[in-house]
CSV table of C-alpha atoms in Angstrom, one decimal:
chain,number,residue,atom,x,y,z
L,1,MET,CA,48.3,-29.1,-10.8
L,2,PRO,CA,45.5,-27.5,-8.8
L,3,ASP,CA,42.7,-29.7,-7.4
L,4,TYR,CA,39.3,-28.5,-8.2
L,5,LYS,CA,38.3,-28.8,-4.6
L,6,GLU,CA,40.6,-25.8,-3.9
L,7,PHE,CA,38.2,-23.6,-5.7
L,8,SER,CA,35.2,-24.5,-3.5
L,9,ARG,CA,33.7,-21.6,-1.7
L,10,LYS,CA,36.4,-19.2,-2.9
L,11,VAL,CA,33.9,-17.2,-5.1
L,12,ALA,CA,30.6,-15.8,-4.0
L,13,VAL,CA,27.4,-14.3,-5.6
L,14,VAL,CA,27.0,-10.7,-4.3
L,15,GLY,CA,24.1,-9.5,-6.4
L,16,VAL,CA,21.1,-10.8,-8.5
L,17,GLY,CA,18.6,-8.9,-10.5
L,18,GLU,CA,15.7,-9.5,-12.8
L,19,SER,CA,13.8,-7.3,-15.3
L,20,GLN,CA,10.1,-6.9,-15.5
L,21,ILE,CA,8.7,-10.3,-16.5
L,22,GLY,CA,5.7,-11.4,-18.5
L,23,ILE,CA,4.7,-9.7,-21.8
L,24,ASN,CA,6.8,-6.6,-22.7
L,25,PRO,CA,6.1,-5.7,-26.3
L,26,HIS,CA,7.3,-2.1,-25.9
L,27,LYS,CA,10.8,-3.0,-24.6
L,28,SER,CA,13.7,-4.4,-26.5
L,29,VAL,CA,15.7,-7.5,-25.4
L,30,MET,CA,18.6,-5.1,-24.6
L,31,GLU,CA,16.4,-3.0,-22.4
L,32,LEU,CA,15.3,-6.1,-20.4
L,33,GLY,CA,18.9,-7.3,-20.1
L,34,VAL,CA,20.2,-3.9,-18.9
L,35,GLU,CA,17.4,-3.5,-16.5
L,36,ALA,CA,18.3,-6.9,-14.9
L,37,ALA,CA,22.1,-6.0,-14.8
L,38,LEU,CA,21.6,-2.6,-13.2
L,39,ASN,CA,19.2,-4.1,-10.6
L,40,ALA,CA,21.9,-6.7,-9.7
L,41,LEU,CA,24.7,-4.2,-9.5
L,42,ASP,CA,22.6,-1.8,-7.4
L,43,GLU,CA,21.8,-4.7,-5.0
L,44,ALA,CA,25.5,-5.5,-4.7
L,45,GLY,CA,26.5,-1.9,-4.1
L,46,LEU,CA,28.6,-1.9,-7.3
L,47,SER,CA,28.5,0.1,-10.6
L,48,VAL,CA,29.1,-0.8,-14.2
L,49,LYS,CA,32.6,0.6,-13.7
L,50,ASP,CA,33.4,-2.2,-11.4
L,51,VAL,CA,32.6,-4.9,-13.9
L,52,ASP,CA,35.5,-6.3,-15.8
L,53,GLY,CA,34.2,-9.8,-16.7
L,54,VAL,CA,31.1,-10.3,-18.8
L,55,PHE,CA,29.5,-13.7,-19.4
L,56,SER,CA,26.5,-14.2,-21.7
L,57,GLY,CA,25.4,-15.9,-24.9
L,58,GLY,CA,22.3,-16.9,-26.8
L,59,PRO,CA,20.0,-16.2,-29.7
L,60,GLY,CA,18.6,-13.0,-28.3
L,61,GLY,CA,19.6,-9.4,-29.1
L,62,ASN,CA,21.5,-8.8,-25.9
L,63,SER,CA,24.8,-10.2,-27.2
L,64,ILE,CA,27.9,-9.9,-25.0
L,65,MET,CA,29.4,-7.3,-27.3
L,66,ALA,CA,26.2,-5.2,-27.7
L,67,ALA,CA,25.5,-5.3,-23.9
L,68,SER,CA,29.1,-4.3,-23.0
L,69,GLU,CA,28.9,-1.4,-25.5
L,70,TYR,CA,25.4,-0.3,-24.2
L,71,LEU,CA,26.6,-0.4,-20.5
L,72,GLY,CA,29.9,1.2,-21.3
L,73,ILE,CA,31.9,-1.8,-20.0
L,74,THR,CA,35.3,-2.6,-21.5
L,75,PRO,CA,35.8,-6.1,-20.0
L,76,ARG,CA,39.1,-7.8,-19.4
L,77,TYR,CA,37.5,-11.2,-19.7
L,78,LEU,CA,34.7,-12.4,-22.0
L,79,ASP,CA,32.8,-15.6,-22.2
L,80,ALA,CA,30.0,-16.1,-24.8
L,81,THR,CA,29.6,-19.8,-24.4
L,82,TYR,CA,26.1,-20.8,-25.6
L,83,VAL,CA,24.8,-24.4,-25.3
L,84,GLY,CA,21.1,-23.5,-24.6
L,85,GLY,CA,19.4,-22.9,-21.3
L,86,THR,CA,22.1,-24.3,-19.1
L,87,SER,CA,24.7,-21.9,-20.4
L,88,TYR,CA,24.3,-19.4,-17.6
L,89,ILE,CA,24.8,-22.1,-15.0
L,90,MET,CA,28.0,-23.2,-16.8
L,91,HIS,CA,29.1,-19.5,-16.8
L,92,VAL,CA,29.3,-19.6,-13.0
L,93,GLU,CA,32.0,-22.2,-13.2
L,94,HIS,CA,33.8,-20.2,-15.9
L,95,ALA,CA,33.5,-17.0,-13.8
L,96,MET,CA,34.9,-18.8,-10.8
L,97,VAL,CA,38.0,-19.9,-12.7
L,98,ALA,CA,38.4,-16.4,-14.2
L,99,LEU,CA,38.1,-14.7,-10.8
L,100,MET,CA,40.5,-17.2,-9.1
L,101,ALA,CA,43.1,-16.7,-11.9
L,102,GLY,CA,42.9,-12.9,-11.6
L,103,PHE,CA,41.5,-12.5,-15.1
L,104,CYS,CA,38.7,-10.3,-13.7
L,105,ASP,CA,37.6,-8.9,-10.3
L,106,VAL,CA,33.9,-8.6,-10.8
L,107,ALA,CA,32.0,-11.0,-13.1
L,108,MET,CA,28.6,-10.3,-14.5
L,109,ILE,CA,26.4,-13.2,-15.9
L,110,PHE,CA,23.3,-12.1,-17.7
L,111,HIS,CA,20.7,-13.2,-20.2
L,112,GLY,CA,17.3,-12.0,-21.5
L,113,GLU,CA,14.8,-13.1,-24.2
L,114,MET,CA,11.6,-11.7,-25.7
L,115,ALA,CA,10.2,-15.2,-26.3
L,116,ARG,CA,6.6,-14.0,-26.0
L,117,SER,CA,6.5,-10.6,-27.6
L,118,ARG,CA,8.9,-11.4,-30.5
L,119,ILE,CA,7.6,-14.9,-31.3
L,120,GLY,CA,7.5,-15.7,-35.0
L,121,MET,CA,9.8,-12.7,-35.8
L,122,GLY,CA,12.8,-14.7,-37.1
L,123,GLY,CA,16.0,-15.9,-35.4
L,124,GLY,CA,17.1,-19.3,-34.5
L,125,SER,CA,18.3,-22.0,-36.9
L,126,ASP,CA,16.7,-24.9,-38.7
L,127,GLY,CA,19.0,-27.3,-36.8
L,128,GLY,CA,18.4,-29.9,-39.5
L,129,GLY,CA,19.7,-28.9,-42.9
L,130,PRO,CA,20.6,-31.7,-45.3
L,131,ALA,CA,24.3,-31.2,-44.8
L,132,THR,CA,24.1,-31.7,-41.0
L,133,TYR,CA,24.1,-35.0,-39.0
L,134,GLY,CA,20.8,-33.9,-37.5
L,135,GLY,CA,19.3,-33.4,-41.0
L,136,GLN,CA,20.4,-36.9,-42.0
L,137,PHE,CA,19.7,-38.9,-38.9
L,138,ASP,CA,17.1,-37.0,-36.8
L,139,SER,CA,14.9,-34.8,-38.9
L,140,PRO,CA,13.6,-37.4,-41.3
L,141,PHE,CA,12.2,-39.4,-38.4
L,142,ALA,CA,11.1,-36.6,-36.2
L,143,PRO,CA,10.7,-35.7,-33.4
L,144,GLY,CA,9.9,-32.1,-34.1
L,145,GLY,CA,10.9,-29.7,-31.3
L,146,ALA,CA,11.8,-30.0,-27.6
L,147,VAL,CA,8.4,-31.1,-26.4
L,148,SER,CA,8.4,-34.2,-28.6
L,149,GLN,CA,12.0,-35.0,-27.7
L,150,VAL,CA,11.3,-34.8,-23.9
L,151,GLY,CA,8.1,-36.8,-24.6
L,152,LEU,CA,10.2,-39.6,-26.1
L,153,SER,CA,12.2,-39.8,-22.9
L,154,ALA,CA,9.2,-39.7,-20.7
L,155,VAL,CA,7.5,-42.5,-22.6
L,156,ARG,CA,10.6,-44.6,-22.4
L,157,HIS,CA,10.7,-44.0,-18.6
L,158,MET,CA,7.1,-45.0,-18.4
L,159,HIS,CA,7.9,-48.2,-20.2
L,160,GLU,CA,11.0,-49.1,-18.2
L,161,TYR,CA,9.9,-48.1,-14.7
L,162,GLY,CA,6.1,-47.8,-14.7
L,163,THR,CA,6.2,-44.0,-14.3
L,164,THR,CA,2.7,-42.6,-14.9
L,165,ARG,CA,1.3,-39.3,-16.3
L,166,ASP,CA,-0.5,-38.8,-12.9
L,167,GLN,CA,2.9,-38.7,-11.3
L,168,MET,CA,4.3,-36.3,-13.9
L,169,ALA,CA,1.3,-34.0,-13.3
L,170,GLU,CA,2.3,-33.7,-9.7
L,171,VAL,CA,5.3,-31.7,-10.8
L,172,ALA,CA,3.0,-29.1,-12.3
L,173,VAL,CA,0.8,-29.1,-9.2
L,174,SER,CA,3.8,-28.7,-7.0
L,175,THR,CA,5.4,-25.8,-8.9
L,176,ARG,CA,2.0,-24.0,-9.0
L,177,LYS,CA,1.8,-24.3,-5.2
L,178,TRP,CA,5.2,-22.6,-4.9
L,179,ALA,CA,4.2,-20.0,-7.5
L,180,SER,CA,1.1,-19.2,-5.5
L,181,LEU,CA,3.5,-17.9,-2.8
L,182,ASN,CA,5.4,-15.8,-5.2
L,183,PRO,CA,3.8,-12.4,-6.1
L,184,ARG,CA,6.0,-12.1,-9.2
L,185,ALA,CA,4.9,-15.5,-10.7
L,186,VAL,CA,3.0,-15.3,-14.0
L,187,MET,CA,0.7,-18.3,-13.1
L,188,ARG,CA,-0.5,-18.3,-9.5
L,189,GLU,CA,-3.9,-19.9,-9.5
L,190,PRO,CA,-4.0,-23.4,-7.9
L,191,ILE,CA,-4.3,-26.3,-10.2
L,192,THR,CA,-5.1,-30.0,-9.6
L,193,ALA,CA,-3.6,-33.1,-11.3
L,194,GLU,CA,-7.0,-33.7,-12.9
L,195,GLU,CA,-6.9,-30.2,-14.4
L,196,VAL,CA,-3.3,-30.7,-15.6
L,197,LEU,CA,-4.1,-34.0,-17.3
L,198,GLY,CA,-7.4,-32.7,-18.7
L,199,GLY,CA,-5.9,-29.7,-20.6
L,200,PRO,CA,-5.2,-29.5,-24.3
L,201,MET,CA,-2.7,-32.1,-25.5
L,202,ILE,CA,0.5,-30.6,-26.9
L,203,SER,CA,2.6,-33.7,-27.6
L,204,TRP,CA,2.1,-37.1,-25.9
L,205,PRO,CA,2.3,-37.4,-22.9
L,206,PHE,CA,2.3,-33.7,-22.2
L,207,THR,CA,-0.7,-31.4,-21.9
L,208,ILE,CA,-0.3,-27.6,-22.0
L,209,ALA,CA,0.1,-27.3,-18.2
L,210,MET,CA,2.9,-29.8,-18.4
L,211,CYS,CA,4.9,-27.4,-20.6
L,212,CYS,CA,6.7,-24.3,-19.7
L,213,LEU,CA,5.5,-20.7,-20.1
L,214,VAL,CA,6.6,-18.6,-23.0
L,215,MET,CA,7.4,-15.1,-21.7
L,216,ASP,CA,9.7,-12.1,-21.8
L,217,ALA,CA,12.3,-11.7,-19.1
L,218,ALA,CA,16.0,-11.1,-18.2
L,219,GLY,CA,18.2,-12.0,-15.3
L,220,CYS,CA,21.6,-11.2,-14.0
L,221,VAL,CA,24.1,-12.5,-11.4
L,222,ILE,CA,27.2,-10.7,-10.0
L,223,LEU,CA,30.1,-12.7,-8.6
L,224,THR,CA,33.4,-11.8,-7.0
L,225,THR,CA,36.0,-13.4,-4.7
L,226,ALA,CA,34.8,-14.6,-1.3
L,227,GLU,CA,37.2,-12.2,0.3
L,228,ARG,CA,35.8,-9.1,-1.5
L,229,ALA,CA,32.2,-10.3,-1.0
L,230,LYS,CA,32.5,-9.7,2.7
L,231,ASP,CA,32.7,-5.9,2.2
L,232,LEU,CA,29.7,-5.6,-0.1
L,233,ASN,CA,26.0,-5.1,0.6
L,234,MET,CA,24.5,-8.6,0.4
L,235,LYS,CA,25.0,-11.8,2.4
L,236,PRO,CA,27.4,-13.8,0.2
L,237,VAL,CA,26.3,-17.1,-1.3
L,238,TYR,CA,29.3,-19.3,-2.0
L,239,VAL,CA,29.9,-21.4,-5.1
L,240,ALA,CA,30.6,-24.8,-3.4
L,241,GLY,CA,30.5,-27.2,-6.3
L,242,THR,CA,30.4,-27.0,-10.1
L,243,GLY,CA,30.1,-29.4,-13.0
L,244,GLU,CA,29.4,-29.4,-16.7
L,245,SER,CA,29.2,-32.0,-19.4
L,246,ILE,CA,28.0,-32.6,-23.0
L,247,THR,CA,27.4,-36.2,-24.0
L,248,HIS,CA,26.1,-35.9,-27.6
L,249,ASN,CA,24.6,-33.4,-30.1
L,250,ASN,CA,21.9,-35.3,-32.0
L,251,THR,CA,19.0,-37.1,-30.3
L,252,SER,CA,19.7,-40.2,-32.4
L,253,GLN,CA,23.1,-40.6,-30.7
L,254,MET,CA,21.7,-40.9,-27.2
L,255,LYS,CA,22.6,-44.1,-25.4
L,256,ASP,CA,19.7,-44.1,-23.0
L,257,PHE,CA,16.4,-42.2,-23.4
L,258,ALA,CA,15.4,-42.8,-19.8
L,259,PHE,CA,18.5,-41.6,-18.0
L,260,TRP,CA,20.3,-38.2,-18.2
L,261,GLU,CA,24.0,-39.2,-18.5
L,262,ALA,CA,25.4,-35.7,-18.7
L,263,ALA,CA,23.8,-34.8,-15.3
L,264,ALA,CA,25.1,-37.9,-13.8
L,265,LYS,CA,28.6,-36.9,-15.0
L,266,ASN,CA,28.2,-33.6,-13.1
L,267,ALA,CA,27.2,-35.5,-10.0
L,268,GLU,CA,30.5,-37.3,-9.9
L,269,ARG,CA,32.2,-34.0,-9.2
L,270,ILE,CA,29.9,-31.5,-7.6
L,271,TYR,CA,29.3,-33.4,-4.3
L,272,ASP,CA,33.0,-34.2,-4.0
L,273,MET,CA,34.0,-30.6,-4.7
L,274,ALA,CA,31.4,-29.2,-2.3
L,275,GLY,CA,32.1,-31.7,0.5
L,276,VAL,CA,28.5,-32.7,0.8
L,277,SER,CA,26.2,-35.5,-0.2
L,278,PRO,CA,22.7,-35.6,-1.8
L,279,ASP,CA,21.3,-35.9,1.7
L,280,ASP,CA,22.7,-32.5,2.5
L,281,ILE,CA,20.7,-30.7,-0.2
L,282,ASP,CA,17.9,-28.5,1.2
L,283,ILE,CA,16.6,-27.0,-2.0
L,284,ALA,CA,16.6,-28.2,-5.7
L,285,GLU,CA,16.1,-25.6,-8.5
L,286,LEU,CA,16.0,-27.9,-11.5
L,287,TYR,CA,15.3,-26.9,-15.1
L,288,ASP,CA,11.7,-27.6,-15.9
L,289,ALA,CA,10.9,-26.7,-19.5
L,290,PHE,CA,8.5,-29.7,-19.2
L,291,VAL,CA,7.4,-31.6,-16.1
L,292,PHE,CA,9.7,-34.6,-16.9
L,293,ASN,CA,13.0,-32.6,-17.0
L,294,PRO,CA,13.3,-32.2,-13.2
L,295,MET,CA,12.4,-35.9,-12.7
L,296,LEU,CA,15.3,-36.9,-14.9
L,297,ALA,CA,17.6,-34.6,-12.9
L,298,LEU,CA,16.4,-35.9,-9.5
L,299,GLU,CA,17.6,-39.4,-10.6
L,300,ALA,CA,20.8,-38.4,-12.3
L,301,LEU,CA,21.9,-36.2,-9.5
L,302,GLY,CA,21.4,-38.9,-6.9
L,303,LEU,CA,18.5,-37.1,-5.2
L,304,CYS,CA,16.3,-40.2,-5.6
L,305,LYS,CA,17.0,-43.7,-7.0
L,306,VAL,CA,17.0,-44.3,-10.7
L,307,GLY,CA,13.4,-45.1,-11.8
L,308,GLU,CA,11.8,-43.8,-8.7
L,309,SER,CA,11.3,-40.1,-9.5
L,310,GLY,CA,7.6,-40.8,-10.1
L,311,ASP,CA,7.1,-41.9,-6.5
L,312,PHE,CA,9.4,-39.1,-5.3
L,313,VAL,CA,7.3,-36.3,-6.7
L,314,ALA,CA,4.0,-37.9,-5.9
L,315,ASN,CA,1.7,-36.8,-3.1
L,316,GLY,CA,3.3,-33.4,-2.8
L,317,GLY,CA,6.8,-34.6,-2.2
L,318,THR,CA,8.4,-31.6,-3.8
L,319,ALA,CA,5.6,-29.0,-2.9
L,320,PRO,CA,5.7,-26.7,0.1
L,321,GLY,CA,6.1,-29.0,3.2
L,322,GLY,CA,7.4,-31.9,1.1
L,323,HIS,CA,10.7,-33.8,1.6
L,324,LEU,CA,12.6,-31.8,-1.1
L,325,PRO,CA,11.5,-28.3,-2.1
L,326,LEU,CA,11.7,-28.1,-5.9
L,327,ASN,CA,11.6,-25.0,-8.0
L,328,THR,CA,10.4,-22.8,-5.2
L,329,HIS,CA,9.7,-19.7,-7.3
L,330,GLY,CA,7.3,-21.7,-9.5
L,331,GLY,CA,9.8,-22.8,-12.1
L,332,GLY,CA,9.6,-22.5,-15.8
L,333,LEU,CA,6.1,-24.0,-15.6
L,334,SER,CA,4.5,-21.3,-13.5
L,335,TYR,CA,7.0,-18.5,-12.7
L,336,VAL,CA,8.6,-17.5,-16.0
L,337,HIS,CA,10.3,-19.1,-19.0
L,338,PRO,CA,11.8,-16.8,-21.6
L,339,GLY,CA,13.5,-19.4,-23.7
L,340,PRO,CA,17.0,-20.3,-22.4
L,341,TYR,CA,16.0,-20.2,-18.8
L,342,GLY,CA,18.9,-21.3,-16.6
L,343,ILE,CA,19.6,-18.0,-15.0
L,344,PHE,CA,16.3,-18.0,-13.2
L,345,PRO,CA,16.6,-21.2,-11.1
L,346,LEU,CA,20.1,-19.8,-10.3
L,347,ILE,CA,18.7,-16.6,-9.0
L,348,GLU,CA,16.0,-18.3,-6.9
L,349,GLY,CA,18.5,-20.6,-5.3
L,350,ILE,CA,20.6,-17.6,-4.3
L,351,ARG,CA,17.6,-15.8,-2.9
L,352,GLN,CA,16.6,-18.8,-0.9
L,353,LEU,CA,20.0,-19.1,0.7
L,354,ARG,CA,19.9,-15.5,1.6
L,355,GLY,CA,16.6,-16.0,3.3
L,356,GLU,CA,14.7,-13.2,1.6
L,357,VAL,CA,11.8,-14.8,-0.3
L,358,GLY,CA,9.0,-14.4,2.2
L,359,ALA,CA,6.2,-16.9,2.2
L,360,ARG,CA,8.0,-19.4,0.1
L,361,GLN,CA,11.2,-19.4,2.2
L,362,VAL,CA,12.6,-22.8,3.0
L,363,GLU,CA,13.6,-22.8,6.7
L,364,ASP,CA,17.2,-23.7,7.7
L,365,ALA,CA,18.3,-24.0,4.0
L,366,HIS,CA,22.1,-24.1,3.7
L,367,HIS,CA,22.7,-26.0,0.4
L,368,ALA,CA,20.9,-25.6,-2.9
L,369,ILE,CA,21.5,-27.6,-6.1
L,370,ILE,CA,20.9,-25.8,-9.4
L,371,ASN,CA,20.7,-27.7,-12.7
L,372,GLY,CA,20.2,-26.8,-16.3
L,373,MET,CA,19.5,-28.6,-19.6
L,374,GLY,CA,20.8,-27.3,-22.8
L,375,VAL,CA,20.5,-27.7,-26.6
L,376,GLY,CA,20.8,-31.2,-28.0
L,377,PHE,CA,18.2,-32.9,-25.8
L,378,MET,CA,19.7,-34.3,-22.6
L,379,SER,CA,23.1,-33.4,-23.9
L,380,ALA,CA,24.5,-30.2,-22.4
L,381,CYS,CA,24.2,-30.0,-18.6
L,382,GLY,CA,25.5,-27.6,-16.0
L,383,THR,CA,25.0,-28.2,-12.3
L,384,LEU,CA,26.0,-26.1,-9.2
L,385,ILE,CA,25.9,-26.5,-5.5
L,386,LEU,CA,25.5,-23.2,-3.7
L,387,SER,CA,25.9,-22.7,0.0
L,388,ASP,CA,25.5,-19.9,2.6
L,389,GLN,CA,28.4,-21.4,4.5
L,390,GLU,CA,31.9,-20.3,3.7
L,391,LYS,CA,33.3,-23.4,5.4
L,392,ILE,CA,31.9,-26.9,5.7
């Protein structure tokens, strides 16, 4: 039986692309998704005729079947796995396996949403009908929505470890500093911790600046084998380590509100597969729908000790010049967040390792960790280690 370590660095990213981001009321979800896909293919020096593996999924209008039809692709391999924002990070592992097995030669992962322009226009699900477990054991007792669920976890962490709102605010300050270096970021004006904490309260302990943006955007990533990648346009970025896990569905079934078990399960494999340790990580692109999400990931992935993420992010620890650059494009808090968001930290990690992001470039970066959180709060988790090195 193959050892998963045999797959390390055998597949590479050869192209990434994004659509116009922000508010796009005159475009459809499909138009945004196709714009991102064509940009990624053009960068790689490939065409839609080269794509024979398609990976996507989600509540938006650019379904895997509709997008394949629109682009004129007849794929040999399809994957419509959808478990929320981490889906597109998980798709990298799925694409790696498909490429290594010969089920496809060029894999396209894409996703787009009109979270801002189409807000309130239907879609989604109630997630808590009376016949569901969630309807019986979660909904009657709240919390209502992701912001309240993450808030529960944050408050528990505050109780157990002494974490403070001031420390959490530093995550928003840090990502805004990175965003100020990114000309494409939606929010670029500097912000202080005092301004973060003094903004309108959304759900305790989070103010509006501690919550993600709601915008329109699409992203796309193209992968192929490491051997073929050498003949294409862009510097290859290798998939060194992968992990995915789901620990529960309903919030009421969580074992520990202050620790992200699914991410810790990923950590057991990704470092071993990649042949590196947490100390080797140069950049962290961690899902930040709210300021506390990346703090949970820092602990679960071994990037800091459990209970110490507050101190880790304090005093600019993850800002430009800090000990671990975090969400260097500005993250979901300041760059863009169109709903299921995981493809955007993935794209930023790739661009950083290719050394092409200008003022926000992290020097001598060789390993990036990418992490996503999916539906079912702190349940679904996908994590990657990417590298610019084909060999350790």
